[in-house]
């Protein structure tokens, strides 16, 4: 009998890889991501440091050749209210084109999520290459991302003036300063920003060229914003091209790699700095929260045009009780959720009680459900971005009691949207 597309191939071995198998695994990963298959020795070493997690790097092997890759690592995800929950961060997912649609991703995912559940992770996280892949495994799009392209001459900012006012100052710094100052700033941001994730030491090394993950490295510019009191409250990494039009007209574009700010004054100063660099006519913002302040920091917000708007961090709840108890609530109230989970990891009926002080408790219950939803719909509600009323209109949440979706929104939705600044 010929195996159907969905029939798992059990003759292919799915297992943890050893460090000595990394080069073979890396070739499979490059192949799946349509990159040159063989990495140089130097590049392979950098990749080994970044992409090998002992005990959590899976591979699928057919006749001794690696044909699929999957890796997870320990991460923390900031819940609404600022608490960090342990997350199983999934990355480096690839299946070689000769072996696609034979259930290899499904096998690797099942193995990894079972281990995460066993370890006590509250959620699993990933950034999806394509929208249709991960919903079937209980993941839902929990943060979204927007990129703006700012038409600088249209902003209304006066090119004769300098713009980093706000009482503080903007200074250019070197990569070494970023490695010193960046991690603390990011930790402060992470405690304020639902949807943010922890960064490793290697993240900062890669972002500053100390570890060269890609074959080519172009040193970016780095600038910091310090408040009037001298405290570092914002930082940006950006690059510029060198484009000139006819009649010697400067037409340069600045691309923001990342911009972190723990205070609106820092945000304002850094965006205005970027929009006032001589020769620059376009600023590409990089991946920002959909409700980022950027457009409204400009005299003419229409100068900032949305160029990308898409789902970003996908979250899969593994422990409903701990997830719901980790976050804070916008109002007091009580709700019974019937969570279905085909994988058997987080399903059940749960009562959430939110108090006046914003804290919540959660326990399994036999009371009648107010809302029925798949675990994939829970994550976007949990991080505060999605509306239960909207999901009910889409048929993805079922109201068991009239008005329950509206009550869920009053409890769960947040005034600012969650945002994950990182790709991993
Ligand atoms: C995405 C990818 C890992 C899927 O691996 P795979 O082994 O082919 O997936 P499976 O065979 O386990 O598929 C399981 C199910 O998901 C579906 N599916 C898998 N990838 C899909 C995609 N890109 N779009 C839509 N459906 C997809 C399959 O059709 C199958 O559906 P079924 O159960 O209804 O039959 C693989 O196609 C790949 O490597 N793509 C390129 C790299 C990439 O995108 N990696 C993900 C980075 S986040």
Coordinates of C-alpha atoms and ligand atoms in Angstrom, one line a residue:
X1 CA 0.0 0.0 0.0
X2 CA 1.3 3.5 -0.9
X3 CA 1.5 5.7 2.2
X4 CA -0.9 8.7 2.0
X5 CA 0.5 12.2 2.5
X6 CA -0.5 12.1 6.2
X7 CA 0.8 8.6 6.9
X8 CA 3.7 8.9 9.3
X9 CA 6.9 7.2 8.0
X10 CA 8.0 5.1 11.0
X11 CA 11.1 3.9 9.1
X12 CA 12.5 7.4 9.5
X13 CA 14.2 7.8 12.9
X14 CA 13.2 11.0 14.8
X15 CA 15.6 11.5 17.7
X16 CA 17.8 13.9 19.6
X17 CA 21.0 14.7 17.8
X18 CA 24.5 14.7 19.3
X19 CA 26.9 17.6 18.8
X20 CA 29.0 15.6 16.4
X21 CA 25.9 15.3 14.1
X22 CA 25.5 19.1 14.0
X23 CA 27.1 19.7 10.6
X24 CA 24.7 17.2 9.0
X25 CA 21.8 18.7 10.9
X26 CA 22.9 22.2 9.8
X27 CA 23.0 21.1 6.2
X28 CA 19.5 19.8 6.4
X29 CA 18.4 23.1 8.1
X30 CA 20.1 25.2 5.3
X31 CA 18.4 23.0 2.7
X32 CA 14.9 23.4 4.2
X33 CA 15.5 27.2 4.4
X34 CA 16.8 27.3 0.8
X35 CA 20.2 28.5 1.9
X36 CA 23.5 27.3 0.5
X37 CA 23.7 23.8 2.1
X38 CA 27.3 23.8 3.4
X39 CA 28.4 26.5 5.9
X40 CA 32.0 27.6 6.0
X41 CA 34.0 26.3 9.1
X42 CA 33.8 29.7 10.8
X43 CA 30.1 30.0 10.1
X44 CA 29.5 26.5 11.2
X45 CA 31.1 27.2 14.6
X46 CA 28.9 30.3 15.1
X47 CA 25.9 28.3 14.2
X48 CA 26.9 25.5 16.5
X49 CA 27.0 28.1 19.4
X50 CA 23.7 29.5 18.5
X51 CA 21.7 26.6 17.1
X52 CA 22.7 23.5 19.2
X53 CA 20.8 23.0 22.4
X54 CA 21.9 19.7 24.0
X55 CA 18.9 17.5 24.8
X56 CA 16.5 19.7 22.7
X57 CA 17.8 19.5 19.1
X58 CA 15.8 17.0 17.2
X59 CA 16.6 15.5 13.8
X60 CA 14.9 13.0 11.5
X61 CA 17.3 10.5 9.8
X62 CA 16.7 8.5 6.7
X63 CA 19.4 6.0 5.9
X64 CA 21.9 8.0 8.0
X65 CA 21.2 11.4 6.4
X66 CA 19.5 14.1 8.3
X67 CA 16.3 15.1 6.5
X68 CA 14.5 17.3 9.1
X69 CA 15.4 19.6 12.0
X70 CA 13.7 21.0 15.0
X71 CA 15.1 22.7 18.1
X72 CA 13.7 24.2 21.3
X73 CA 15.4 26.2 24.1
X74 CA 14.4 27.7 27.4
X75 CA 12.8 31.1 27.2
X76 CA 10.7 33.4 29.4
X77 CA 7.6 35.1 28.0
X78 CA 6.2 38.2 29.6
X79 CA 2.5 37.8 30.5
X80 CA 0.0 40.7 30.9
X81 CA 1.1 42.5 34.1
X82 CA 4.8 41.8 33.7
X83 CA 5.3 38.3 35.2
X84 CA 7.6 36.0 33.2
X85 CA 6.4 32.5 32.4
X86 CA 8.7 29.6 31.4
X87 CA 8.3 29.0 27.7
X88 CA 9.4 26.3 25.3
X89 CA 10.8 28.4 22.4
X90 CA 10.7 26.4 19.1
X91 CA 12.9 27.3 16.2
X92 CA 15.0 25.8 13.3
X93 CA 12.0 23.8 12.1
X94 CA 12.7 22.3 8.6
X95 CA 11.9 19.3 6.6
X96 CA 13.9 18.6 3.4
X97 CA 11.8 18.9 0.3
X98 CA 12.2 15.2 -0.6
X99 CA 10.6 14.2 2.7
X100 CA 7.8 16.8 3.1
X101 CA 4.2 15.9 4.0
X102 CA 5.0 12.6 5.6
X103 CA 4.3 13.6 9.1
X104 CA 7.9 14.5 10.2
X105 CA 7.0 17.9 11.6
X106 CA 4.1 16.3 13.4
X107 CA 6.3 13.7 15.0
X108 CA 9.0 16.2 16.1
X109 CA 6.4 18.7 17.4
X110 CA 4.6 15.9 19.5
X111 CA 8.0 14.8 21.0
X112 CA 9.0 18.4 21.9
X113 CA 5.7 19.5 23.3
X114 CA 5.4 16.3 25.5
X115 CA 8.9 17.1 26.9
X116 CA 7.9 20.7 27.5
X117 CA 4.8 19.7 29.3
X118 CA 6.8 17.2 31.4
X119 CA 9.4 19.9 32.3
X120 CA 6.6 22.3 33.5
X121 CA 6.7 24.9 30.8
X122 CA 3.6 27.1 30.8
X123 CA 3.6 27.8 27.1
X124 CA 5.4 27.1 23.9
X125 CA 6.4 29.9 21.5
X126 CA 7.5 30.3 17.9
X127 CA 7.6 32.7 15.0
X128 CA 5.8 31.1 12.0
X129 CA 7.3 31.2 8.5
X130 CA 3.8 30.6 7.1
X131 CA 0.4 31.1 8.7
X132 CA -1.2 27.7 8.1
X133 CA 1.4 25.5 9.7
X134 CA 1.0 25.7 13.5
X135 CA -2.7 26.1 14.4
X136 CA -3.1 22.3 14.1
X137 CA -0.6 21.9 17.0
X138 CA -2.6 24.3 19.3
X139 CA -0.6 27.5 18.6
X140 CA -2.5 30.8 18.0
X141 CA -1.1 34.1 16.7
X142 CA -0.8 36.0 20.0
X143 CA 1.2 39.1 18.9
X144 CA 1.2 41.0 15.6
X145 CA 3.8 43.2 14.0
X146 CA 3.7 46.2 11.8
X147 CA 6.4 47.8 9.7
X148 CA 6.1 51.4 8.6
X149 CA 8.0 53.2 5.9
X150 CA 8.3 56.9 6.8
X151 CA 8.5 59.4 4.0
X152 CA 10.8 61.8 5.8
X153 CA 10.2 65.0 3.8
X154 CA 6.4 64.5 4.4
X155 CA 6.7 64.2 8.2
X156 CA 6.5 68.0 8.8
X157 CA 9.8 67.8 10.8
X158 CA 11.8 70.9 10.1
X159 CA 15.1 69.8 8.4
X160 CA 16.8 73.0 9.7
X161 CA 16.5 71.8 13.3
X162 CA 17.8 68.9 15.4
X163 CA 15.0 66.9 17.0
X164 CA 16.1 64.8 19.9
X165 CA 14.6 67.3 22.4
X166 CA 12.6 65.8 25.4
X167 CA 15.3 66.8 27.9
X168 CA 17.6 63.9 27.2
X169 CA 20.3 63.3 24.6
X170 CA 21.1 60.8 21.8
X171 CA 24.7 59.6 21.4
X172 CA 26.2 57.2 18.9
X173 CA 27.9 54.2 20.7
X174 CA 30.0 51.2 19.6
X175 CA 29.1 47.6 19.6
X176 CA 31.0 47.0 22.9
X177 CA 28.8 49.7 24.6
X178 CA 25.7 47.9 23.2
X179 CA 26.9 44.6 24.8
X180 CA 27.4 46.4 28.1
X181 CA 24.2 48.6 28.2
X182 CA 21.8 46.6 26.1
X183 CA 21.0 43.6 28.3
X184 CA 19.9 45.8 31.3
X185 CA 17.8 48.0 29.1
X186 CA 16.1 45.0 27.5
X187 CA 15.4 43.4 30.9
X188 CA 13.6 46.6 31.9
X189 CA 11.6 46.6 28.7
X190 CA 10.8 42.9 29.1
X191 CA 9.2 43.6 32.6
X192 CA 7.0 46.2 31.0
X193 CA 6.0 44.6 27.7
X194 CA 3.6 41.7 27.5
X195 CA 4.7 39.4 24.6
X196 CA 8.4 40.2 25.0
X197 CA 10.8 37.3 25.4
X198 CA 14.1 36.8 27.2
X199 CA 17.3 37.3 25.3
X200 CA 20.5 35.2 25.6
X201 CA 24.0 36.5 25.8
X202 CA 24.5 35.1 22.3
X203 CA 21.7 37.3 21.0
X204 CA 23.7 40.4 21.9
X205 CA 26.9 39.0 20.5
X206 CA 25.1 38.2 17.2
X207 CA 23.4 41.6 17.1
X208 CA 26.8 43.3 17.5
X209 CA 29.0 41.2 15.3
X210 CA 30.9 39.4 18.1
X211 CA 29.4 36.2 16.8
X212 CA 28.9 36.1 13.0
X213 CA 25.9 33.9 12.3
X214 CA 25.5 34.9 8.7
X215 CA 28.4 34.7 6.2
X216 CA 28.5 38.5 5.8
X217 CA 28.3 41.0 8.6
X218 CA 27.7 44.7 7.9
X219 CA 28.4 46.8 11.0
X220 CA 25.3 48.9 11.8
X221 CA 25.1 52.2 13.6
X222 CA 24.1 52.1 17.3
X223 CA 22.6 55.1 19.2
X224 CA 21.4 55.4 22.8
X225 CA 19.0 57.8 24.4
X226 CA 19.9 59.0 27.9
X227 CA 17.4 60.8 30.1
X228 CA 18.2 64.2 31.6
X229 CA 19.3 62.3 34.7
X230 CA 21.8 60.3 32.5
X231 CA 20.0 57.0 32.6
X232 CA 19.9 54.8 29.4
X233 CA 16.3 54.6 28.4
X234 CA 16.4 53.7 24.7
X235 CA 18.7 52.2 22.1
X236 CA 18.6 51.7 18.4
X237 CA 20.5 49.7 15.8
X238 CA 20.2 50.9 12.2
X239 CA 21.8 50.8 8.8
X240 CA 21.7 53.1 5.9
X241 CA 22.1 52.6 2.2
X242 CA 24.0 55.0 -0.1
X243 CA 21.5 56.0 -2.8
X244 CA 21.7 59.2 -4.8
X245 CA 19.3 60.4 -7.4
X246 CA 19.9 62.4 -10.5
X247 CA 21.2 66.0 -10.0
X248 CA 23.2 64.8 -6.9
X249 CA 20.1 64.4 -4.8
X250 CA 20.5 62.3 -1.6
X251 CA 17.9 59.6 -1.4
X252 CA 19.1 57.4 1.4
X253 CA 17.0 54.9 3.4
X254 CA 17.6 54.1 7.0
X255 CA 16.5 50.6 8.1
X256 CA 16.0 50.0 11.8
X257 CA 17.2 46.6 12.9
X258 CA 15.7 47.1 16.4
X259 CA 14.7 49.9 18.7
X260 CA 14.1 49.5 22.4
X261 CA 12.7 52.2 24.6
X262 CA 11.4 52.0 28.2
X263 CA 9.9 55.5 28.2
X264 CA 7.8 57.4 25.6
X265 CA 10.3 60.3 25.8
X266 CA 13.1 57.9 24.6
X267 CA 10.8 56.5 21.9
X268 CA 10.1 60.0 20.7
X269 CA 13.7 61.1 20.7
X270 CA 15.0 58.1 18.9
X271 CA 12.4 58.2 16.1
X272 CA 12.9 61.9 15.7
X273 CA 16.6 61.4 15.6
X274 CA 16.2 58.8 12.8
X275 CA 13.9 61.1 10.9
X276 CA 16.3 64.0 11.0
X277 CA 19.5 62.4 9.7
X278 CA 20.8 64.4 6.8
X279 CA 20.5 62.7 3.3
X280 CA 17.8 60.3 4.7
X281 CA 14.5 60.4 2.9
X282 CA 13.0 57.1 4.1
X283 CA 13.0 55.3 7.4
X284 CA 11.9 51.7 7.5
X285 CA 10.8 51.1 11.1
X286 CA 11.5 47.3 11.4
X287 CA 9.0 45.1 13.3
X288 CA 7.0 47.2 15.7
X289 CA 3.8 46.7 17.7
X290 CA 0.7 47.5 15.7
X291 CA -0.2 50.3 18.2
X292 CA 3.4 51.7 18.2
X293 CA 3.6 55.4 18.9
X294 CA 5.6 56.1 15.8
X295 CA 3.1 57.6 13.4
X296 CA 1.8 60.0 16.0
X297 CA 5.2 61.2 17.0
X298 CA 5.4 62.9 13.6
X299 CA 3.6 66.2 12.8
X300 CA 2.0 64.4 9.8
X301 CA 1.2 60.8 10.8
X302 CA 0.3 60.0 7.2
X303 CA 4.0 60.2 6.4
X304 CA 4.3 56.8 8.0
X305 CA 2.8 54.2 5.6
X306 CA 2.2 50.6 6.8
X307 CA 4.3 48.3 4.6
X308 CA 3.9 45.1 6.5
X309 CA 1.2 43.9 8.9
X310 CA 1.2 40.3 10.0
X311 CA 1.0 37.8 12.8
X312 CA 4.3 37.5 14.7
X313 CA 4.6 35.4 18.0
X314 CA 2.6 32.2 18.1
X315 CA 1.8 30.8 21.5
X316 CA 0.6 27.4 22.6
X317 CA -0.7 27.2 26.2
X318 CA 0.5 24.0 27.9
X319 CA -0.7 24.8 31.4
X320 CA -4.0 26.7 31.5
X321 CA -4.1 27.2 35.3
X322 CA -0.6 28.6 35.6
X323 CA -1.0 30.7 32.4
X324 CA -4.2 32.3 33.7
X325 CA -2.8 32.9 37.2
X326 CA 0.4 34.5 35.9
X327 CA -1.4 37.4 34.3
X328 CA -3.3 40.3 35.7
X329 CA -6.9 41.4 34.7
X330 CA -8.5 44.6 33.6
X331 CA -11.6 44.0 35.7
X332 CA -13.1 41.8 38.4
X333 CA -15.2 38.9 37.2
X334 CA -15.6 35.1 36.7
X335 CA -15.7 32.9 33.7
X336 CA -15.8 29.2 32.9
X337 CA -13.8 28.2 29.9
X338 CA -14.1 24.8 28.2
X339 CA -10.8 24.3 26.5
X340 CA -10.5 21.6 23.9
X341 CA -7.1 20.2 23.0
X342 CA -6.7 17.4 20.5
X343 CA -3.2 16.7 21.7
X344 CA -4.4 16.1 25.3
X345 CA -2.0 18.6 26.8
X346 CA -4.1 21.4 28.2
X347 CA -7.8 20.5 27.7
X348 CA -10.4 20.7 30.4
X349 CA -12.9 23.0 32.0
X350 CA -11.5 25.9 34.0
X351 CA -13.0 28.6 36.2
X352 CA -11.1 31.9 36.2
X353 CA -11.8 34.4 38.9
X354 CA -10.4 37.9 38.6
X355 CA -10.3 40.2 41.7
X356 CA -10.6 43.9 42.0
X357 CA -6.8 44.1 42.6
X358 CA -6.2 42.7 39.2
X359 CA -4.9 39.2 40.2
X360 CA -6.6 36.0 39.1
X361 CA -7.1 32.5 40.3
X362 CA -7.9 29.5 38.2
X363 CA -9.0 25.9 38.9
X364 CA -10.7 23.0 37.1
X365 CA -14.4 22.9 37.6
X366 CA -17.5 20.9 36.8
X367 CA -19.7 24.1 36.5
X368 CA -21.4 24.9 33.2
X369 CA -19.1 26.5 30.7
X370 CA -19.5 30.1 29.6
X371 CA -17.3 29.8 26.5
X372 CA -16.0 26.8 24.5
X373 CA -12.8 27.3 22.6
X374 CA -9.8 25.3 21.2
X375 CA -6.5 25.8 23.0
X376 CA -5.2 27.6 19.8
X377 CA -7.7 30.4 20.4
X378 CA -6.8 30.7 24.1
X379 CA -3.3 32.1 23.6
X380 CA -4.3 35.3 21.7
X381 CA -7.0 35.9 24.3
X382 CA -4.5 35.2 27.2
X383 CA -2.0 37.8 25.9
X384 CA -4.8 40.3 25.6
X385 CA -4.6 41.0 21.9
X386 CA -7.6 39.2 20.5
X387 CA -11.3 39.8 21.2
X388 CA -13.6 36.9 22.2
X389 CA -16.5 38.7 20.6
X390 CA -14.6 38.7 17.3
X391 CA -13.6 35.0 17.6
X392 CA -17.3 34.2 18.4
X393 CA -18.3 36.1 15.2
X394 CA -15.8 34.0 13.3
X395 CA -17.2 30.8 14.8
X396 CA -13.9 30.0 16.6
X397 CA -15.3 30.6 20.2
X398 CA -18.7 29.3 21.1
X399 CA -20.8 31.3 23.6
X400 CA -22.5 28.9 25.9
X401 CA -24.2 31.8 27.8
X402 CA -25.3 34.9 26.0
X403 CA -23.0 37.8 26.7
X404 CA -20.1 35.7 27.9
X405 CA -17.8 36.8 25.0
X406 CA -18.2 40.4 25.9
X407 CA -17.5 39.7 29.6
X408 CA -14.4 37.8 28.5
X409 CA -13.2 40.8 26.6
X410 CA -13.7 43.0 29.7
X411 CA -11.5 40.7 31.7
X412 CA -8.8 39.8 29.2
X413 CA -8.3 42.6 26.7
X414 CA -5.6 45.2 27.5
X415 CA -5.3 48.9 26.7
X416 CA -2.0 48.5 24.8
X417 CA -1.3 45.5 22.5
X418 CA 1.2 42.9 23.3
X419 CA 4.4 43.0 21.3
X420 CA 7.4 40.6 20.8
X421 CA 10.4 42.6 19.5
X422 CA 12.4 39.4 18.8
X423 CA 12.7 36.9 15.9
X424 CA 14.1 33.5 17.0
Ligands
LIG1 C1 6.6 23.5 7.3 C2 7.3 22.2 7.2 C3 8.3 22.1 8.4 C4 6.2 21.1 7.4 O1 6.8 19.8 7.5 P1 6.1 18.5 7.1 O2 6.9 17.3 7.6 O3 5.9 18.5 5.6 O4 4.7 18.6 7.9 P2 3.8 17.3 8.2 O5 3.9 16.3 7.1 O6 4.0 16.9 9.6 O7 2.4 18.1 8.1 C5 1.4 18.0 9.0 C6 0.1 18.7 8.4 O8 0.4 20.1 8.3 C7 0.2 20.5 6.9 N1 1.2 21.4 6.6 C8 2.5 21.3 6.8 N2 3.1 22.4 6.3 C9 2.2 23.2 5.8 C10 2.2 24.5 5.1 N3 3.4 25.1 4.9 N4 1.1 25.0 4.7 C11 -0.1 24.3 4.9 N5 -0.2 23.1 5.5 C12 1.0 22.6 5.9 C13 0.3 19.2 6.1 O9 -0.4 19.2 4.9 C14 -0.3 18.2 7.1 O10 -1.7 18.3 7.0 P3 -2.7 17.0 7.3 O11 -2.4 16.6 8.7 O12 -4.1 17.7 7.2 O13 -2.4 16.0 6.3 C15 8.1 22.0 5.9 O14 7.1 22.1 4.8 C16 9.2 22.9 5.6 O15 10.3 22.6 6.0 N6 9.0 24.1 5.0 C17 10.0 25.0 4.7 C18 10.7 25.6 5.9 C19 9.7 26.2 6.9 O16 8.7 26.9 6.5 N7 9.9 25.9 8.2 C20 9.0 26.4 9.3 C21 9.7 27.6 9.9 S1 8.8 28.3 11.1

